[in-house]
Coordinates of C-alpha atoms in Angstrom, one line a residue:
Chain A
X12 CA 210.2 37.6 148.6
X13 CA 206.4 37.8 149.4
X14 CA 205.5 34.3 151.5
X15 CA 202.6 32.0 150.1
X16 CA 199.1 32.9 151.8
X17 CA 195.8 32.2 150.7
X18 CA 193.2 34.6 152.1
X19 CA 189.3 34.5 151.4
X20 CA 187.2 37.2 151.6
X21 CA 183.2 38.2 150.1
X22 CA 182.1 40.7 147.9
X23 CA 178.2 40.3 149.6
X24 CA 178.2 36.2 148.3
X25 CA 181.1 36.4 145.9
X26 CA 184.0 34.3 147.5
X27 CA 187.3 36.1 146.5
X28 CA 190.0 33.9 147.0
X29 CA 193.6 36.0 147.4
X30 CA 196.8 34.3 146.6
X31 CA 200.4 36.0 147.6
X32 CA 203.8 34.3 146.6
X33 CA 204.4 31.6 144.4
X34 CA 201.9 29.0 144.0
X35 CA 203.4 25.4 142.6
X36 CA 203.6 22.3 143.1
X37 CA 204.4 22.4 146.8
X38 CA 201.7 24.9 148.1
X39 CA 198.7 23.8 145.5
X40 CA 197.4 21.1 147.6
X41 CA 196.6 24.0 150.4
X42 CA 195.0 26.1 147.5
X43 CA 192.8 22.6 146.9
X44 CA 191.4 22.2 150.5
X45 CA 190.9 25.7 150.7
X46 CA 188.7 25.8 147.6
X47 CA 186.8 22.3 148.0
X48 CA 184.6 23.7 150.6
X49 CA 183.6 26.9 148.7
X50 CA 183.0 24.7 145.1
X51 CA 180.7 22.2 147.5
X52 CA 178.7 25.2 148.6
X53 CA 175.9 26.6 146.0
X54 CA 178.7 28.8 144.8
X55 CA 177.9 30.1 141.2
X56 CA 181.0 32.1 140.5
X57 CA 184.1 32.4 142.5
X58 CA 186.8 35.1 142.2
X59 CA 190.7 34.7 142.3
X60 CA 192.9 37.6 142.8
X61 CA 196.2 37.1 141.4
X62 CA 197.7 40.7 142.1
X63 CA 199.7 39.4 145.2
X64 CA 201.2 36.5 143.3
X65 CA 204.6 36.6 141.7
X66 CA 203.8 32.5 140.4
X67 CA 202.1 30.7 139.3
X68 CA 202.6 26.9 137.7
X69 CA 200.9 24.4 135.7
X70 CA 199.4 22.7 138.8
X71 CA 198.0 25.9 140.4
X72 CA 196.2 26.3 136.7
X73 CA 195.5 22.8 136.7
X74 CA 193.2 23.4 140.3
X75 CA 191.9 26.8 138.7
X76 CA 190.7 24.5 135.7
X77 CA 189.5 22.5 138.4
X78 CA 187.3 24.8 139.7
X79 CA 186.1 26.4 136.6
X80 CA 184.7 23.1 135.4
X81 CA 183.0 22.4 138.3
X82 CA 181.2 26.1 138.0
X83 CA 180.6 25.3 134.4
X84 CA 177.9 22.4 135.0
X85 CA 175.7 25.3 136.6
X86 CA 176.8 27.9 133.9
X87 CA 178.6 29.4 136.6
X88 CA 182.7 31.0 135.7
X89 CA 185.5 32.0 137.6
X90 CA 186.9 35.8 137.4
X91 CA 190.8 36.0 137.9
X92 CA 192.0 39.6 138.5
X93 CA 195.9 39.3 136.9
X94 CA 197.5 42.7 136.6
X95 CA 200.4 41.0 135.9
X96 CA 201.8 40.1 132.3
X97 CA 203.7 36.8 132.6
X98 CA 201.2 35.8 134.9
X99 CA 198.5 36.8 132.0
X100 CA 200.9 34.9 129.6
X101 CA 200.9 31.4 131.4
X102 CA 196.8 31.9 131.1
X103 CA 196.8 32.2 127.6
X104 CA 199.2 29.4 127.2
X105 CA 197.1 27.0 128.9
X106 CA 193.9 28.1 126.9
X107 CA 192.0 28.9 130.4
X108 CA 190.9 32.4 128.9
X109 CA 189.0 30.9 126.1
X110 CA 186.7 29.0 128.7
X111 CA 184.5 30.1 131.6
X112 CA 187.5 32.0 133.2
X113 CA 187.6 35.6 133.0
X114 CA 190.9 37.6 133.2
X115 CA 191.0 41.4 134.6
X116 CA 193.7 44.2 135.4
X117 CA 191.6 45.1 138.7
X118 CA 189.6 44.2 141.2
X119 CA 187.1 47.2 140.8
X120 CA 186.6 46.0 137.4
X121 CA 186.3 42.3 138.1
X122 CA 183.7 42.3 140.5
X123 CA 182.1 45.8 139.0
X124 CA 178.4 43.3 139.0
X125 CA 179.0 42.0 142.4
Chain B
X16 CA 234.2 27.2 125.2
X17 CA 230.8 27.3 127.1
X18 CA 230.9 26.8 130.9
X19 CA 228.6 24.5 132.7
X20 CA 226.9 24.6 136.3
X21 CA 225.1 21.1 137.3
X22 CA 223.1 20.4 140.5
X23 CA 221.6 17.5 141.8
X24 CA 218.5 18.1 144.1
X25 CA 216.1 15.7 145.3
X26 CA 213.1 14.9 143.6
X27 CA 210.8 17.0 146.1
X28 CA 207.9 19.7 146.0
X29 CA 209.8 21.8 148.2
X30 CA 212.6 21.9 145.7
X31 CA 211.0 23.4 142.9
X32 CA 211.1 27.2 143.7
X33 CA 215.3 26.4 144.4
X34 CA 215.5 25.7 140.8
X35 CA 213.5 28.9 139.5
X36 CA 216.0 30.8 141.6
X37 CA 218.7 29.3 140.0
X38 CA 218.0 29.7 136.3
X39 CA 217.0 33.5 137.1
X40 CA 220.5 33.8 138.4
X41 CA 222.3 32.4 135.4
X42 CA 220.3 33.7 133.0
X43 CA 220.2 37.1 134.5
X44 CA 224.2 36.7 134.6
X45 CA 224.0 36.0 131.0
X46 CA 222.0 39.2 130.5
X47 CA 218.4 37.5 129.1
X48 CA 216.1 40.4 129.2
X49 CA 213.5 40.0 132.3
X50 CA 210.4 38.6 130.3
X51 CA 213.0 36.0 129.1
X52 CA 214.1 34.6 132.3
X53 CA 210.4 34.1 133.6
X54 CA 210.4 31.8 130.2
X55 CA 213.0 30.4 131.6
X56 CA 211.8 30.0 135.4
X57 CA 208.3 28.9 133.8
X58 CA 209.8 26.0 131.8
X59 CA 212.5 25.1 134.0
X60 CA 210.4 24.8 136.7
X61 CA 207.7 22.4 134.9
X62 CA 210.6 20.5 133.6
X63 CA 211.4 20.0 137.4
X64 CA 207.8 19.8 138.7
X65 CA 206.9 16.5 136.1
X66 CA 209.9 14.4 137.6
X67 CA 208.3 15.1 141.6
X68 CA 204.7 14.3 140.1
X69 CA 205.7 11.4 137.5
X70 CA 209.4 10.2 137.6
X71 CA 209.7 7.6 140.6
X72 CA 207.4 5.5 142.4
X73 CA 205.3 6.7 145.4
X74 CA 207.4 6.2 148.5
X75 CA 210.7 5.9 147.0
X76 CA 213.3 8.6 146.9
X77 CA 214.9 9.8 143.8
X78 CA 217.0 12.9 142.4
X79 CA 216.6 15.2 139.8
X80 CA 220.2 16.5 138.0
X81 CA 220.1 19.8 136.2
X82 CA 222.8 21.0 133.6
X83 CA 223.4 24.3 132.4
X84 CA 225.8 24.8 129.6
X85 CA 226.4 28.5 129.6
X86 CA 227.0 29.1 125.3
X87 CA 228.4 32.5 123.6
X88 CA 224.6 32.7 121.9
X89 CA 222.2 30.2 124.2
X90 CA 221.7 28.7 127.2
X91 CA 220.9 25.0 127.0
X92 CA 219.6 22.8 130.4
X93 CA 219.2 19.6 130.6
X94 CA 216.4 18.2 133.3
X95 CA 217.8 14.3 133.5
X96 CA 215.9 12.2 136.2
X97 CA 216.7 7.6 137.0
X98 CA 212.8 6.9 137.1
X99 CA 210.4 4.8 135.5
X100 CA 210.5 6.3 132.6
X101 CA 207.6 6.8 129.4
X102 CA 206.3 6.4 126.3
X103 CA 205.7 9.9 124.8
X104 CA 202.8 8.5 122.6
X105 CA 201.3 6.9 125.2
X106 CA 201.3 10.3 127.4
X107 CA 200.3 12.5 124.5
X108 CA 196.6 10.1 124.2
X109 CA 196.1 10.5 128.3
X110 CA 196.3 13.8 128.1
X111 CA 193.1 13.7 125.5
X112 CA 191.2 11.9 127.3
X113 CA 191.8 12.7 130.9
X114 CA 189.7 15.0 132.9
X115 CA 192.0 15.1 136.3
X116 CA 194.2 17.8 137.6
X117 CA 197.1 15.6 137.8
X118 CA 197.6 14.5 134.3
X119 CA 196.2 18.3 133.0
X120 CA 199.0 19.3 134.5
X121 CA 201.2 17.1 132.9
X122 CA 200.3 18.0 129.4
X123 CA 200.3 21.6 130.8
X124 CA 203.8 21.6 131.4
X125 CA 205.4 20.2 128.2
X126 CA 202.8 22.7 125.9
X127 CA 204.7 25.4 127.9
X128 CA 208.3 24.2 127.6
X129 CA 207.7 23.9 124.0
X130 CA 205.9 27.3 123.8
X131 CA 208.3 29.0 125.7
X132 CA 211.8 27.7 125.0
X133 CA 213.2 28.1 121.2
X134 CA 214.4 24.7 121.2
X135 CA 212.9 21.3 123.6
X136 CA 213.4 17.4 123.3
X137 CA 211.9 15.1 125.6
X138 CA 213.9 11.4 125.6
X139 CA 212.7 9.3 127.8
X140 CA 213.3 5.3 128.0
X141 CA 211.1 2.6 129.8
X142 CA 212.7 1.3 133.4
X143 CA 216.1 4.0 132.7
X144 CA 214.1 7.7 133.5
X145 CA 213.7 10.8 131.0
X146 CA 216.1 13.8 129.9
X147 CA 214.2 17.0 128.9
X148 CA 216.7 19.1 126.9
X149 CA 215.6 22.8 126.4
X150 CA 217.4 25.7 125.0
X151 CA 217.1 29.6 124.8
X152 CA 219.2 31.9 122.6
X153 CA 220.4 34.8 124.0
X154 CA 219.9 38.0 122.4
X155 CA 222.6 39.9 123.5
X156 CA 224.7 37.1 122.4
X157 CA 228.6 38.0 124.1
X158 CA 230.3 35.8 121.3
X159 CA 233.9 37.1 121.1

């Protein structure tokens, strides 16, 4: 079982924000105070990278959607490197795709303009 | 004859994950291909996450009971819970109209239980608390 950890790192101003283990209910709140600082910041665009998680539930999506609103007032998006299929499918489910959130198999291609 | 597992858990975060581990196990025991038991970890597990967000009052301690009836063809879980209870109408218009993480995640939830699962009923009565009944046909059904 890989443990939950949330790491940040930069691509030169780009936040990437790396999530191992299952994120749910019970570890979302950490995700939350972990990403308030970062969406309070002049941050235009903020990168998730999803190929460490084996979960993720409807109120980890729900803070992802959280973000990705915020970004939109300043036409800003969120890029979510997802190799993962049933992590994709829980995406498309919850109509995030469609918005300002951007799904990608890699990392080299996510942040290709970064 | 179909063969039934029940647990009772309380109605805490920390919880959750025990639940996803469980349905993987029976339904894995049951022979569900893989990408069908992550349907079934996805809407089990939102089943159980809506009683820890909604079911009982802040501060008070309450339990969430889980049935599995292990059918020839399907597997069928109920999610029951003894909290307030609500009015699906009234849930389905919040979820319009709301803009907050909580209740986005509410609606979330049910859409995926109802996407996911071949058959889903949510009954659920003022002051009494809520049953979520879901099934998933098998498709190597073992019926003898």
């Amino acid at each position: 079982m890989v443990p939950f950890k949330i790491e940040i790192t930069h691509r030169n101003t780009l936040p990437v924000v790396h999530i191992a283990g299952e994120l749910d209910i019970h570890n979302c709140k950490e995700l939350d105070s972990v990403l308030s600082p970062l969406l309070s910041a002049s941050t235009q665009t903020l990168a998730f990278n999803l190929a460490q998680t084996v979960y993720i539930d409807s109120t980890g999506l729900g803070i992802l959607a959280h973000a990705a609103r915020h970004l939109a007032k300043t036409q800003g998006s969120v890029l979510v490197i997802c190799p993962k299929p049933q992590l994709k499918k829980v995406f498309e489910l919850a109509g995030l795709h469609k918005k300002n959130v951007l799904l990608f198999e890699d990392e080299t291609t996510a942040l290709s303009n970064y | 004859m179909s063969k039934s597992i029940t647990m009772t858990l309380p109605a805490s975060s920390e919880f959750v994950a025990v639940t996803r581990l469980t349905v993987s196990g029976i339904a894995a025991r049951m022979n569900f291909p893989i990408e069908v038991i992550e349907d079934l970890k996805v809407s089990l597990s939102e089943a159980c996450t809506n009683v820890v967000q909604h079911a009982y009052p802040e501060k008070e301690s309450g339990v969430i009971e889980i049935a599995f009836h292990l059918h020839p063809d399907k597997l069928e879980i109920f999610v029951e819970d003894h909290g307030k209870g609500f009015n699906p109408k009234e849930a389905a218009s919040q979820k319009e109209n709301s803009a907050t993480i909580e209740s986005f995640g509410l609606g979330l939830g049910l859409t995926f239980i109802k996407s996911l699962m071949d058959e889903a009923e949510v009954t659920s009565h003022i002051g009494k608390g809520t049953v979520v009944r879901m099934v998933k046909y098998s498709p190597n059904p073992t019926i003898k």
